[in-house]
Structures are given as structure tokens and as C-alpha cells.
PDB file of C-alpha atoms in Angstrom:
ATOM      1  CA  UNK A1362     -26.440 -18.400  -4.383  1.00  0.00           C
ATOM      2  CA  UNK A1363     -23.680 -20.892  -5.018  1.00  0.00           C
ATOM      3  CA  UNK A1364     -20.616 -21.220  -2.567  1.00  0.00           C
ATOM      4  CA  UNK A1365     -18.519 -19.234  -5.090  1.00  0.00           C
ATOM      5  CA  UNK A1366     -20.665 -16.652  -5.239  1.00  0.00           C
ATOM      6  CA  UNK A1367     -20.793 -16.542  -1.378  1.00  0.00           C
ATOM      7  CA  UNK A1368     -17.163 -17.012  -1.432  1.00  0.00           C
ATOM      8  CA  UNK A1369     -17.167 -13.592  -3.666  1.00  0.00           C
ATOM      9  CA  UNK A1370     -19.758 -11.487  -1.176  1.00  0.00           C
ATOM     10  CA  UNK A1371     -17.484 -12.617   1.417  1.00  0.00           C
ATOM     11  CA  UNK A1372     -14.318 -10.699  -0.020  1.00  0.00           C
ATOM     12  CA  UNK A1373     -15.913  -7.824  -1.263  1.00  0.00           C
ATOM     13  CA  UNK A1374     -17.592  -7.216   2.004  1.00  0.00           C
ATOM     14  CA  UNK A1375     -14.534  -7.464   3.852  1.00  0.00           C
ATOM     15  CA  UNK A1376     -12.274  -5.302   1.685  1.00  0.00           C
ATOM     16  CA  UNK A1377     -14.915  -2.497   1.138  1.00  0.00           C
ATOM     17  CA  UNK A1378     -13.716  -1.246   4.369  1.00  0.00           C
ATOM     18  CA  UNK A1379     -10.059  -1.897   4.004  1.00  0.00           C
ATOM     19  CA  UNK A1380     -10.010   0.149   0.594  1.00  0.00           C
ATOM     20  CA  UNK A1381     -10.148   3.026   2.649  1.00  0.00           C
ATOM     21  CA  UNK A1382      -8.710   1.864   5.873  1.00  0.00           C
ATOM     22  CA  UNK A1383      -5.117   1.433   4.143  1.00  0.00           C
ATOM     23  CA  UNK A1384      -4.473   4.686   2.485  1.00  0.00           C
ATOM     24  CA  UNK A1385      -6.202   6.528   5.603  1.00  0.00           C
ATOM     25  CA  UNK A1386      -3.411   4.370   7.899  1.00  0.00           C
ATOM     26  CA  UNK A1387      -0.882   5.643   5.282  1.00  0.00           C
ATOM     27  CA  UNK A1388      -1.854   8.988   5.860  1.00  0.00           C
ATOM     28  CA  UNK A1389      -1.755   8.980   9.379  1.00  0.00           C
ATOM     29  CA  UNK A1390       1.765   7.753   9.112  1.00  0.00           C
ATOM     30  CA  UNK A1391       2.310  10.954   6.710  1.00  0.00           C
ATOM     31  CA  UNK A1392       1.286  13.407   9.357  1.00  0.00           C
ATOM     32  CA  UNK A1393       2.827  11.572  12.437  1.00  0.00           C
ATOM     33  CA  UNK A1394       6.116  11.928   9.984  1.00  0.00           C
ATOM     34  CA  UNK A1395       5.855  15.684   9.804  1.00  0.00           C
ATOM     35  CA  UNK A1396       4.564  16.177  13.273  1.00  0.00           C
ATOM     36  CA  UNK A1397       7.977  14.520  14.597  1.00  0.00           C
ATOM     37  CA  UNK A1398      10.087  15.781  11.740  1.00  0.00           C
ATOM     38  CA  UNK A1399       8.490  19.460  13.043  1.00  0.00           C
ATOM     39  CA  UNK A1400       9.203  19.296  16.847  1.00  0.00           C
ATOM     40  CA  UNK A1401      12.531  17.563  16.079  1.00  0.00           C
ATOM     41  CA  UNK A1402      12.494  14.495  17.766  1.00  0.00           C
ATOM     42  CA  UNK A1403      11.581  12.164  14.644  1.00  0.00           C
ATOM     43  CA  UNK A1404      13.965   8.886  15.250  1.00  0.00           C
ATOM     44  CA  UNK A1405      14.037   6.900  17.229  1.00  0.00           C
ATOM     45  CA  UNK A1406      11.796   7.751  19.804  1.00  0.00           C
ATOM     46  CA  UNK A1407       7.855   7.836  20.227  1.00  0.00           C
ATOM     47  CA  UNK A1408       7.140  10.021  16.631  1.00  0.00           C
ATOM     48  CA  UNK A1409       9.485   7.542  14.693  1.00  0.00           C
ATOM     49  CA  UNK A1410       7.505   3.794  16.284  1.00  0.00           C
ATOM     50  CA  UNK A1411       3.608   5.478  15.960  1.00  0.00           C
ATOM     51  CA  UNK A1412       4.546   6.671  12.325  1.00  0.00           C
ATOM     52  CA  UNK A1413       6.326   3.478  10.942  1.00  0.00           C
ATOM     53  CA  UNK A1414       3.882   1.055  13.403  1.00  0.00           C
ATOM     54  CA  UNK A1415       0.385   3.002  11.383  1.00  0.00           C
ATOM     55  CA  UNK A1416       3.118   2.183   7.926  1.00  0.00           C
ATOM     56  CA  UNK A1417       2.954  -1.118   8.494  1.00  0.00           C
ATOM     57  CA  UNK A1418      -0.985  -1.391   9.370  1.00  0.00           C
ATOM     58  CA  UNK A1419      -1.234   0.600   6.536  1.00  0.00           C
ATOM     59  CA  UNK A1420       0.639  -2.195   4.035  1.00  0.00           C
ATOM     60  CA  UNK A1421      -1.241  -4.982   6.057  1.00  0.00           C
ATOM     61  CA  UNK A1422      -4.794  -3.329   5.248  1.00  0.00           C
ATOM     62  CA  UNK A1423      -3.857  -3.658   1.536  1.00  0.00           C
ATOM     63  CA  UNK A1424      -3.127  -7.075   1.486  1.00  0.00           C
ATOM     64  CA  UNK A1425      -7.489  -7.854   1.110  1.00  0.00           C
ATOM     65  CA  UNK A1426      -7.668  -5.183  -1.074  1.00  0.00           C
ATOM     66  CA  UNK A1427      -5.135  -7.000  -3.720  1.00  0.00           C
ATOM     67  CA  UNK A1428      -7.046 -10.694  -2.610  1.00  0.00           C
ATOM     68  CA  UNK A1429     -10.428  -9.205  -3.307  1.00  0.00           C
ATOM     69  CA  UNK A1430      -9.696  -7.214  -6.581  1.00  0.00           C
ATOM     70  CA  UNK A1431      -8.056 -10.254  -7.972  1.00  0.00           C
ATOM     71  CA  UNK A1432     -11.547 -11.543  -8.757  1.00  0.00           C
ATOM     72  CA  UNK A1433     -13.856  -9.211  -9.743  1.00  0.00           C
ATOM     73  CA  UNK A1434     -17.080 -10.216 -10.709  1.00  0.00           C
ATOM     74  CA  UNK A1435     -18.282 -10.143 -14.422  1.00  0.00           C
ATOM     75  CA  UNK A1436     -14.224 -10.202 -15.701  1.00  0.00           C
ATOM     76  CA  UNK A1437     -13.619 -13.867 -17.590  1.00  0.00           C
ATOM     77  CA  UNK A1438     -11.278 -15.346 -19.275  1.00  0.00           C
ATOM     78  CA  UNK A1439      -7.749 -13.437 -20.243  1.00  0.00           C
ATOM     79  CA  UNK A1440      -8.912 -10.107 -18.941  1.00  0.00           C
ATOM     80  CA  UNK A1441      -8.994 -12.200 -15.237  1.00  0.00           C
ATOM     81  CA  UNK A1442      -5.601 -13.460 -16.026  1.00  0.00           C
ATOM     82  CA  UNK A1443      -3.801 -10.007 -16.244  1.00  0.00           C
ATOM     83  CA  UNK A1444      -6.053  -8.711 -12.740  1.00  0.00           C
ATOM     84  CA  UNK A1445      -4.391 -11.606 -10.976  1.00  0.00           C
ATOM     85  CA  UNK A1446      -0.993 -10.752 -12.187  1.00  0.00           C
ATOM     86  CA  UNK A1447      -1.580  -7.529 -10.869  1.00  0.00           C
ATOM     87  CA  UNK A1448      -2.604  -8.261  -7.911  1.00  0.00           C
ATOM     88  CA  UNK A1449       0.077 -11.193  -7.791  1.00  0.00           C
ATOM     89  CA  UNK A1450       2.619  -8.393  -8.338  1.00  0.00           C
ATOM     90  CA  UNK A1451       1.049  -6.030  -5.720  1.00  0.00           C
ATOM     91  CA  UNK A1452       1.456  -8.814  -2.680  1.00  0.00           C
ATOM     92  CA  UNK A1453       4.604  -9.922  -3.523  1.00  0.00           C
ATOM     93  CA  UNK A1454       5.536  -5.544  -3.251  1.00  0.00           C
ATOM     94  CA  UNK A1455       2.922  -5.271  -0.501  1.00  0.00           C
ATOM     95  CA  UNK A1456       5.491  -8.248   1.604  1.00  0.00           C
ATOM     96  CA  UNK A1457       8.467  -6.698   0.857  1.00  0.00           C
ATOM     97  CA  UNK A1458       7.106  -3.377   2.383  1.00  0.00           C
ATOM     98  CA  UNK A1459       6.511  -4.576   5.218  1.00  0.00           C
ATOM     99  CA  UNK A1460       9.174  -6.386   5.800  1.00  0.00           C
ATOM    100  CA  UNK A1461      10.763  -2.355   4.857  1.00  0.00           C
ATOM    101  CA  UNK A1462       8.306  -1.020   7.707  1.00  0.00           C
ATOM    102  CA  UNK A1463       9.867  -3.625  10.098  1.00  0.00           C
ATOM    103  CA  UNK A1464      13.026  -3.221  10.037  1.00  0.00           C
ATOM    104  CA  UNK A1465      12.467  -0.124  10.127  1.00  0.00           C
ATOM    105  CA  UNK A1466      10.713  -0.303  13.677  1.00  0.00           C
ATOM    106  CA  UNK A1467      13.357  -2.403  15.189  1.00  0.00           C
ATOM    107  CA  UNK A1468      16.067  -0.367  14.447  1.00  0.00           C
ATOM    108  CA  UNK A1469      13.987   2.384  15.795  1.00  0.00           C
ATOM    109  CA  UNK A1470      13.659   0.568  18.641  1.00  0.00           C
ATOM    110  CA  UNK A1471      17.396  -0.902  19.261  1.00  0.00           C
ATOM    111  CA  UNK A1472      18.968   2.309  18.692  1.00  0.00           C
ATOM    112  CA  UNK A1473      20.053   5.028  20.854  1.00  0.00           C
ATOM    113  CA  UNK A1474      20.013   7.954  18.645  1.00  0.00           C
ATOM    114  CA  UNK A1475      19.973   8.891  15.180  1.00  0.00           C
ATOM    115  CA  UNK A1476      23.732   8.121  14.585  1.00  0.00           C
ATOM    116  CA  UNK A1477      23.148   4.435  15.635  1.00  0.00           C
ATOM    117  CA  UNK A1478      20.052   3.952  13.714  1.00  0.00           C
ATOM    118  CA  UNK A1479      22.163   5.106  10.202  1.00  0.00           C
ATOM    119  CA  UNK A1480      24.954   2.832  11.507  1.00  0.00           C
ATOM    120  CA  UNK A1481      22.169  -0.098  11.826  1.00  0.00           C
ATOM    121  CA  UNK A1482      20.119   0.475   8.490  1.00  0.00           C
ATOM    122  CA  UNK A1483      24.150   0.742   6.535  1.00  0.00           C
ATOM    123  CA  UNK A1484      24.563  -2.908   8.023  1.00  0.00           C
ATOM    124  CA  UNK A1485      20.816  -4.107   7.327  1.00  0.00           C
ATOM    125  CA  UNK A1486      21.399  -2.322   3.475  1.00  0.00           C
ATOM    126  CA  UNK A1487      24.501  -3.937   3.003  1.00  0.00           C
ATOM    127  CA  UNK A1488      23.678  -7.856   3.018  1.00  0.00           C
ATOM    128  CA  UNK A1489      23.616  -8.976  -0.518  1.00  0.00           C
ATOM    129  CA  UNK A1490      20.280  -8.981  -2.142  1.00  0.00           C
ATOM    130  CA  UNK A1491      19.124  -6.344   0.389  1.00  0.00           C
ATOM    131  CA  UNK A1492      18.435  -3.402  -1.211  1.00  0.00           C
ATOM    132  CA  UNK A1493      16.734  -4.702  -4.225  1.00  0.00           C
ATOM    133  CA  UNK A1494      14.258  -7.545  -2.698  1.00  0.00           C
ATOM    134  CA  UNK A1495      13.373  -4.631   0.351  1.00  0.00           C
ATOM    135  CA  UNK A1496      14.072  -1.089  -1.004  1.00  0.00           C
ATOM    136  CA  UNK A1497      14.331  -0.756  -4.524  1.00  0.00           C
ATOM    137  CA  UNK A1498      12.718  -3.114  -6.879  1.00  0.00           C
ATOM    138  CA  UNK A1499      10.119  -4.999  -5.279  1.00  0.00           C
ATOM    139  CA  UNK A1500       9.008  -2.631  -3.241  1.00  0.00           C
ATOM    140  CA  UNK A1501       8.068  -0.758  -6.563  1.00  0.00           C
ATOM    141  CA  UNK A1502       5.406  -3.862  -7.645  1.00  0.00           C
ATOM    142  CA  UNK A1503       3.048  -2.957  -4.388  1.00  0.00           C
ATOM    143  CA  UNK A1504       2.469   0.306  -6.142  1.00  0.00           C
ATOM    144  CA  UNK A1505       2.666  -1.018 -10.036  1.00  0.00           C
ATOM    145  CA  UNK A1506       0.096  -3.671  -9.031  1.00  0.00           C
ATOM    146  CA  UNK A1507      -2.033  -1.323  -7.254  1.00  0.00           C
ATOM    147  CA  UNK A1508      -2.276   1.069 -10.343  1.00  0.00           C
ATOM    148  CA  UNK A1509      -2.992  -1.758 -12.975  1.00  0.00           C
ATOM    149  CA  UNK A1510      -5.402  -3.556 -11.056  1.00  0.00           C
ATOM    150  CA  UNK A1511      -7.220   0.203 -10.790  1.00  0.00           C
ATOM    151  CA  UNK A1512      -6.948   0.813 -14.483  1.00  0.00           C
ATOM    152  CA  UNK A1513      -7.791  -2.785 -15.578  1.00  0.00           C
ATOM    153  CA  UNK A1514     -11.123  -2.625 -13.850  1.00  0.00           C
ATOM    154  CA  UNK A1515     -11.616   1.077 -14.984  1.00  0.00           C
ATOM    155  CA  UNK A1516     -11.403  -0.280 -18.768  1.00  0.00           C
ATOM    156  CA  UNK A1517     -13.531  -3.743 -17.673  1.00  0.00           C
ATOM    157  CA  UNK A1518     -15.870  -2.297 -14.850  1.00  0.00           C
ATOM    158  CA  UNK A1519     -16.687   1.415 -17.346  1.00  0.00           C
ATOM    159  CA  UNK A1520     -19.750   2.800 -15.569  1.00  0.00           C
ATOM    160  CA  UNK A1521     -18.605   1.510 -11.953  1.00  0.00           C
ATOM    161  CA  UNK A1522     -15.014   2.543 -11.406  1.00  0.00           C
ATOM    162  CA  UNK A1523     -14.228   6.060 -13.397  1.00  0.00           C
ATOM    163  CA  UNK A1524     -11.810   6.534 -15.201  1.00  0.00           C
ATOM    164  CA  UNK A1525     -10.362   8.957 -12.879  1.00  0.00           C
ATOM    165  CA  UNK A1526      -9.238   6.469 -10.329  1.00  0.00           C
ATOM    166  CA  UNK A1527      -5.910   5.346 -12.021  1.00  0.00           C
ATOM    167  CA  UNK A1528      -5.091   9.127 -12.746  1.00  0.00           C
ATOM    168  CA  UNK A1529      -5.307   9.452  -8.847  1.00  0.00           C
ATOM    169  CA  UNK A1530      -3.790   6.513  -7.967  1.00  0.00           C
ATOM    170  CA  UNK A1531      -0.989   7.586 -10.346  1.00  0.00           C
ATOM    171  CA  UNK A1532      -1.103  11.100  -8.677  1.00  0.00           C
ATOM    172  CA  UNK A1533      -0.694   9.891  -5.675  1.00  0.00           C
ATOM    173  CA  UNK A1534       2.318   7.256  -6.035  1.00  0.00           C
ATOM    174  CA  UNK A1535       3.752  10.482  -7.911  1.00  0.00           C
ATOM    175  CA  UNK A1536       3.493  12.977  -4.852  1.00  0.00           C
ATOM    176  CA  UNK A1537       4.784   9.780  -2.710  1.00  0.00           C
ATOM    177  CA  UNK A1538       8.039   9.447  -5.078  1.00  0.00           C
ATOM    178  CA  UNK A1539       8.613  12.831  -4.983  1.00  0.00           C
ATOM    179  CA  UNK A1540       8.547  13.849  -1.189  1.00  0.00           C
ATOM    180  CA  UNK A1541       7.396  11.939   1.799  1.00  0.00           C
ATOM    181  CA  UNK A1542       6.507  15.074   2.832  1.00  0.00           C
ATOM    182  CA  UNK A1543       4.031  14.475   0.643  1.00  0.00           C
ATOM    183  CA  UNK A1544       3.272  10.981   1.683  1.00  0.00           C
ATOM    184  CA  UNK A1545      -0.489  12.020   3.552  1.00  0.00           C
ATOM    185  CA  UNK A1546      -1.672  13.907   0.221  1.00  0.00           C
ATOM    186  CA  UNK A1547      -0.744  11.315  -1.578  1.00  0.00           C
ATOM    187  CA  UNK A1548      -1.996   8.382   0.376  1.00  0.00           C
ATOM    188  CA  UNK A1549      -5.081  10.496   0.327  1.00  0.00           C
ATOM    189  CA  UNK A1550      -4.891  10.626  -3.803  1.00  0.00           C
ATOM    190  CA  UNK A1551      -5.482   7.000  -3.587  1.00  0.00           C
ATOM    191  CA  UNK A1552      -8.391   6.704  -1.026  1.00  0.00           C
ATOM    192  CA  UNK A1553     -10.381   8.930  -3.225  1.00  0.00           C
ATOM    193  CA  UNK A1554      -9.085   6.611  -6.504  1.00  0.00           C
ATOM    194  CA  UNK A1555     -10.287   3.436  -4.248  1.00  0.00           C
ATOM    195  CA  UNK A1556     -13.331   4.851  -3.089  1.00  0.00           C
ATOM    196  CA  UNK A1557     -15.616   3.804  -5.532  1.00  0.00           C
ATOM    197  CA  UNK A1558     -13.570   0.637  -7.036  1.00  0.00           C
ATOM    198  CA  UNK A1559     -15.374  -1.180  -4.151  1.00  0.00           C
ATOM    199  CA  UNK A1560     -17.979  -1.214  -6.869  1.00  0.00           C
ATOM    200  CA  UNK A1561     -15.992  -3.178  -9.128  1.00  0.00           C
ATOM    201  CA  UNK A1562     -16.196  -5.943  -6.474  1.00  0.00           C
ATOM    202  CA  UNK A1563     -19.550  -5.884  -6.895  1.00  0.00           C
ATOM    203  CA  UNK A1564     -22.233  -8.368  -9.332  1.00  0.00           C
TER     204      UNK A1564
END
């Protein structure tokens, strides 16, 4: 085996795990949401720091997923090219979420109540360039890259990643947009998509 094949064994092994590991992490942040949203004591506070600290593990577990789907074995040529876009587009997202998720936890953590954490995000929201590099538009690529990269190696890997992957991926970025309500239904949308993509990683 040559050292870019070992090179290749070495991703895939270590984001099988962290295929699932994100989108469960997600989840979890999901149901800690509702659990504090339900006995009313959801920001700042314990509920709000557990939720938004499993958000951000939950963006950091993706960041080997998008490193180890960039190469996929038996995809050459231009059909490589447009993965690594993908996945390009999906880090670049994946950092400003979690810069998002951390800012988020600070002011959770400076604040004294709900009134001063809206007072602190209108200040944070309100420096130019703000709102578009950390809550709007590139936040969007995480989950853009995510779905291509899924649906490019549905169409290159047929037979290893079904085609039913990107529908669930897309189903669950839906549910997310909708509601975060929603969020752990979602989140768990896109385990089940990434499940068996791991096989994509895969000689």
C-alpha cells in the first residue's frame, strides 16, 4: 500500500465515526433546547451553555467529515474537482458556525438575564459585516456543501451511497430551516443520510 493510500485509510477511518458523532451532537443540542425552552429557564443559565457547548462539538465533529469526503476513492479528474469545492464550501460554513455557536456561549455566559443577552447579541449583530460572514450567508455553505458533497458521491459512488441520502440530508436542513424545534429530527435526517456514505470513503 502506498503512503497515499495509507494517507486515505487514515481519513476514512477516522471520520467513519464522526459521520455519526456530529449530527448525534446536533441532536443532543436539539433536545437540551426543548428541555430548557420547556421548564423555562432556557438563557442564559445551565440549559442555554450544555445546548450551544454540544452545538459547537457538533460543528467541530463535521469538520473530518468535509476533510475526508473531499477525497473519495475511485472519483478522478473533474468529478474530484467539484467534491472539493463542496467540501471547500462546507468548512468555510462549518467556521463561521462556530464562530455563531461561540458567541453565542459567551454571551450566555456574560449576561445576567435574557434582556442583557438581546442587548449583547444587537451589539455583536450590529458590527459591519456581521450578520452576513456569521448568520446569514456563510453560515448557509456548511449546509450547501454538506448536501452536494452527499449527492455528488450518490451519482459517483451508485451502489455504495443510495440515492436516498441527499433526499435526507435535504429533509433534514429543511425541518432545521423551518423550526429549531425541529433541530433533533432533523439532525437525525442527516445521520441516517451519512450513515452509509462512510462507504463512499471506502476502495
Amino acid at each position: 500500500m502506498t503512503d497515499r493510500q495509507n494517507s486515505a485509510a487514515t481519513v476514512a477511518t477516522t471520520t467513519t465515526p464522526t459521520l455519526l458523532a456530529g449530527p448525534a451532537l446536533m441532536a443532543g443540542y436539539g433536545v437540551v433546547r426543548l428541555i430548557g425552552r420547556a421548564v423555562g429557564d432556557y438563557g442564559p443559565g445551565v440549559w442555554w451553555s450544555l445546548a450551544h457547548l454540544l452545538f459547537l462539538a457538533g460543528v467541530l465533529a463535521f469538520v473530518p467529515v468535509f476533510l475526508g469526503l473531499r477525497m473519495p476513492a475511485g472519483v478522478r479528474g473533474g468529478r474530484r474537482a467539484g467534491i472539493r469545492v463542496a467540501a471547500g464550501a462546507g468548512l468555510l460554513g462549518a467556521a463561521a458556525v462556530a464562530v455563531q455557536a461561540a458567541i453565542d456561549l459567551v454571551v450566555g455566559f456574560l449576561a445576567a438575564d435574557k434582556e442583557a443577552m438581546s442587548e449583547m447579541f444587537d451589539r455583536v449583530q450590529g458590527v459591519p459585516g456581521a450578520m452576513p460572514l456569521v448568520y446569514t450567508v456563510v453560515p448557509t455553505l456548511f449546509w450547501l456543501g454538506l448536501l452536494a458533497l452527499v449527492a455528488q458521491l450518490a451519482f459517483f459512488r451508485r451502489g455504495e451511497v443510495p440515492g436516498r441520502s441527499p433526499l435526507l440530508v435535504l429533509a433534514g436542513i429543511v425541518m432545521m430551516a423551518v423550526s429549531l424545534d425541529l433541530l433533533a429530527a432533523g439532525a437525525l435526517c442527516v445521520g441516517l443520510a451519512l450513515h452509509p456514505v462512510r462507504r463512499g470513503l471506502r476502495g
